[in-house]
Each structure stands twice: as C-alpha cells, then as structure tokens.
C-alpha cells in the first residue's frame, strides 16, 4: 500500500468535443514502504486520467512513474489501491474547475 503525499489536478481540454463528459489529469505523489515491490529510491508518482460523465465517474487510465527519471514502470495498482485513488480523485476533482 502507499500514501498520497501531494497532488495536482487539471481539466484536460477537449477542443474538438470528441469525448463525452470531462477528463481530469491527476498527478499523485506517492510514498511506498521499502519492502513493497513498487518501492523506488527515486520516488514515485501516479498519473491518473479520471473521467466524469454526468453522475458516472471512473479511472480511465493510470500509469506509475519514477520521480527523478520520469521512467514509466511496468506495474499496475492493485484493486484496493485503485479504490483509494478513485476516492481521492472523487474528493478533489472539483479543485480543477
């Protein structure tokens, strides 16, 4: 498991109106315990695309990166971790507008 230590959120512009609803990009700084397979000395962040369409909201995509190298890691968040991220995004999505 991890702890979210910082974040930013912004509305992803859709100038052509192709997407239904709105998309938001979250950058979540996370802290992972040293014994976790995801741990990196360089630090980690998760890039999340969060979609909201009416009363429906979900994580469209997520990627995990090393902070200092900007290297994309080939890991997926576990279901319980995704639920934490989804709840966090739902709580903070209003800050983008």
PDB file of C-alpha atoms in Angstrom:
ATOM      1  CA  UNK A   1       0.000   0.000   0.000  1.00  0.00           C
ATOM      2  CA  UNK A   2       1.058   3.595  -0.419  1.00  0.00           C
ATOM      3  CA  UNK A   3       0.389   7.056   0.968  1.00  0.00           C
ATOM      4  CA  UNK A   4      -0.529  10.025  -1.223  1.00  0.00           C
ATOM      5  CA  UNK A   5       1.789  12.845  -0.159  1.00  0.00           C
ATOM      6  CA  UNK A   6       0.946  15.510  -2.732  1.00  0.00           C
ATOM      7  CA  UNK A   7      -1.062  16.064  -5.881  1.00  0.00           C
ATOM      8  CA  UNK A   8      -2.053  18.334  -8.723  1.00  0.00           C
ATOM      9  CA  UNK A   9      -5.216  18.218 -10.822  1.00  0.00           C
ATOM     10  CA  UNK A  10      -6.236  19.915 -14.028  1.00  0.00           C
ATOM     11  CA  UNK A  11      -9.029  19.685 -16.558  1.00  0.00           C
ATOM     12  CA  UNK A  12      -7.946  18.033 -19.804  1.00  0.00           C
ATOM     13  CA  UNK A  13      -9.182  20.210 -22.645  1.00  0.00           C
ATOM     14  CA  UNK A  14     -11.139  18.567 -25.470  1.00  0.00           C
ATOM     15  CA  UNK A  15     -11.147  21.261 -28.164  1.00  0.00           C
ATOM     16  CA  UNK A  16     -12.930  19.049 -30.714  1.00  0.00           C
ATOM     17  CA  UNK A  17     -15.647  17.798 -28.354  1.00  0.00           C
ATOM     18  CA  UNK A  18     -14.848  14.172 -29.153  1.00  0.00           C
ATOM     19  CA  UNK A  19     -15.091  12.872 -25.581  1.00  0.00           C
ATOM     20  CA  UNK A  20     -18.315  12.680 -23.641  1.00  0.00           C
ATOM     21  CA  UNK A  21     -18.115  14.198 -20.190  1.00  0.00           C
ATOM     22  CA  UNK A  22     -14.921  15.680 -18.794  1.00  0.00           C
ATOM     23  CA  UNK A  23     -11.463  14.254 -18.203  1.00  0.00           C
ATOM     24  CA  UNK A  24      -9.096  15.306 -15.456  1.00  0.00           C
ATOM     25  CA  UNK A  25      -5.403  14.607 -15.091  1.00  0.00           C
ATOM     26  CA  UNK A  26      -4.183  13.937 -11.570  1.00  0.00           C
ATOM     27  CA  UNK A  27      -0.521  13.683 -10.669  1.00  0.00           C
ATOM     28  CA  UNK A  28      -0.331  11.904  -7.310  1.00  0.00           C
ATOM     29  CA  UNK A  29       2.956  11.849  -5.411  1.00  0.00           C
ATOM     30  CA  UNK A  30       3.073   8.589  -3.507  1.00  0.00           C
ATOM     31  CA  UNK A  31       5.236   7.184  -0.766  1.00  0.00           C
ATOM     32  CA  UNK A  32       5.748   3.423  -0.739  1.00  0.00           C
ATOM     33  CA  UNK A  33       7.301   1.340   2.033  1.00  0.00           C
ATOM     34  CA  UNK A  34      10.776  -0.032   1.301  1.00  0.00           C
ATOM     35  CA  UNK A  35       9.628  -3.666   1.444  1.00  0.00           C
ATOM     36  CA  UNK A  36       6.987  -3.097  -1.277  1.00  0.00           C
ATOM     37  CA  UNK A  37       7.891  -4.345  -4.773  1.00  0.00           C
ATOM     38  CA  UNK A  38       6.861  -0.937  -6.121  1.00  0.00           C
ATOM     39  CA  UNK A  39       9.402   0.930  -3.974  1.00  0.00           C
ATOM     40  CA  UNK A  40      11.956   3.157  -5.714  1.00  0.00           C
ATOM     41  CA  UNK A  41      14.618   5.340  -4.099  1.00  0.00           C
ATOM     42  CA  UNK A  42      13.947   7.957  -6.769  1.00  0.00           C
ATOM     43  CA  UNK A  43      10.373   8.401  -5.554  1.00  0.00           C
ATOM     44  CA  UNK A  44       7.171   7.666  -7.429  1.00  0.00           C
ATOM     45  CA  UNK A  45       4.122   9.357  -8.799  1.00  0.00           C
ATOM     46  CA  UNK A  46       0.938   8.110 -10.423  1.00  0.00           C
ATOM     47  CA  UNK A  47      -0.566   9.852 -13.447  1.00  0.00           C
ATOM     48  CA  UNK A  48      -4.319   9.291 -13.426  1.00  0.00           C
ATOM     49  CA  UNK A  49      -6.875  10.205 -16.069  1.00  0.00           C
ATOM     50  CA  UNK A  50     -10.205  10.471 -14.258  1.00  0.00           C
ATOM     51  CA  UNK A  51     -13.411  10.701 -16.288  1.00  0.00           C
ATOM     52  CA  UNK A  52     -16.675  12.271 -15.168  1.00  0.00           C
ATOM     53  CA  UNK A  53     -19.800  11.953 -17.305  1.00  0.00           C
ATOM     54  CA  UNK A  54     -22.946  13.045 -15.527  1.00  0.00           C
ATOM     55  CA  UNK A  55     -23.200  11.041 -12.317  1.00  0.00           C
ATOM     56  CA  UNK A  56     -20.698   8.424 -13.551  1.00  0.00           C
ATOM     57  CA  UNK A  57     -17.015   8.758 -12.614  1.00  0.00           C
ATOM     58  CA  UNK A  58     -14.123   6.359 -13.078  1.00  0.00           C
ATOM     59  CA  UNK A  59     -10.411   5.982 -13.576  1.00  0.00           C
ATOM     60  CA  UNK A  60      -9.879   5.893 -17.336  1.00  0.00           C
ATOM     61  CA  UNK A  61      -6.141   5.216 -17.178  1.00  0.00           C
ATOM     62  CA  UNK A  62      -3.297   5.210 -14.695  1.00  0.00           C
ATOM     63  CA  UNK A  63       0.470   4.995 -15.033  1.00  0.00           C
ATOM     64  CA  UNK A  64       3.237   4.806 -12.437  1.00  0.00           C
ATOM     65  CA  UNK A  65       6.463   6.757 -12.959  1.00  0.00           C
ATOM     66  CA  UNK A  66       9.779   7.143 -11.139  1.00  0.00           C
ATOM     67  CA  UNK A  67      10.000  10.718  -9.979  1.00  0.00           C
ATOM     68  CA  UNK A  68      13.589  11.640 -10.879  1.00  0.00           C
ATOM     69  CA  UNK A  69      13.976   9.605 -14.085  1.00  0.00           C
ATOM     70  CA  UNK A  70      10.406  10.061 -15.423  1.00  0.00           C
ATOM     71  CA  UNK A  71      10.618   6.371 -16.356  1.00  0.00           C
ATOM     72  CA  UNK A  72       7.288   4.596 -16.841  1.00  0.00           C
ATOM     73  CA  UNK A  73       7.152   1.499 -14.624  1.00  0.00           C
ATOM     74  CA  UNK A  74       5.508  -1.708 -15.767  1.00  0.00           C
ATOM     75  CA  UNK A  75       3.294  -2.066 -12.689  1.00  0.00           C
ATOM     76  CA  UNK A  76      -0.437  -1.888 -12.146  1.00  0.00           C
ATOM     77  CA  UNK A  77      -2.085  -0.733  -8.949  1.00  0.00           C
ATOM     78  CA  UNK A  78      -3.913  -3.418  -7.007  1.00  0.00           C
ATOM     79  CA  UNK A  79      -7.706  -3.250  -6.663  1.00  0.00           C
ATOM     80  CA  UNK A  80      -7.619  -1.813  -3.132  1.00  0.00           C
ATOM     81  CA  UNK A  81      -5.059   0.798  -4.238  1.00  0.00           C
ATOM     82  CA  UNK A  82      -7.246   1.746  -7.200  1.00  0.00           C
ATOM     83  CA  UNK A  83     -10.158   2.267  -4.823  1.00  0.00           C
ATOM     84  CA  UNK A  84      -8.021   4.642  -2.724  1.00  0.00           C
ATOM     85  CA  UNK A  85      -7.025   6.572  -5.857  1.00  0.00           C
ATOM     86  CA  UNK A  86     -10.618   6.699  -7.123  1.00  0.00           C
ATOM     87  CA  UNK A  87     -11.888   8.024  -3.787  1.00  0.00           C
ATOM     88  CA  UNK A  88      -9.087  10.609  -3.713  1.00  0.00           C
ATOM     89  CA  UNK A  89      -9.891  11.787  -7.240  1.00  0.00           C
ATOM     90  CA  UNK A  90     -13.612  11.993  -6.469  1.00  0.00           C
ATOM     91  CA  UNK A  91     -12.862  14.124  -3.401  1.00  0.00           C
ATOM     92  CA  UNK A  92     -10.524  16.534  -5.229  1.00  0.00           C
ATOM     93  CA  UNK A  93     -11.925  16.741  -8.782  1.00  0.00           C
ATOM     94  CA  UNK A  94     -13.743  19.990  -8.015  1.00  0.00           C
ATOM     95  CA  UNK A  95     -10.413  21.762  -7.492  1.00  0.00           C
ATOM     96  CA  UNK A  96      -9.703  21.660 -11.240  1.00  0.00           C
ATOM     97  CA  UNK A  97     -12.541  23.974 -12.258  1.00  0.00           C
TER      98      UNK A  97
END
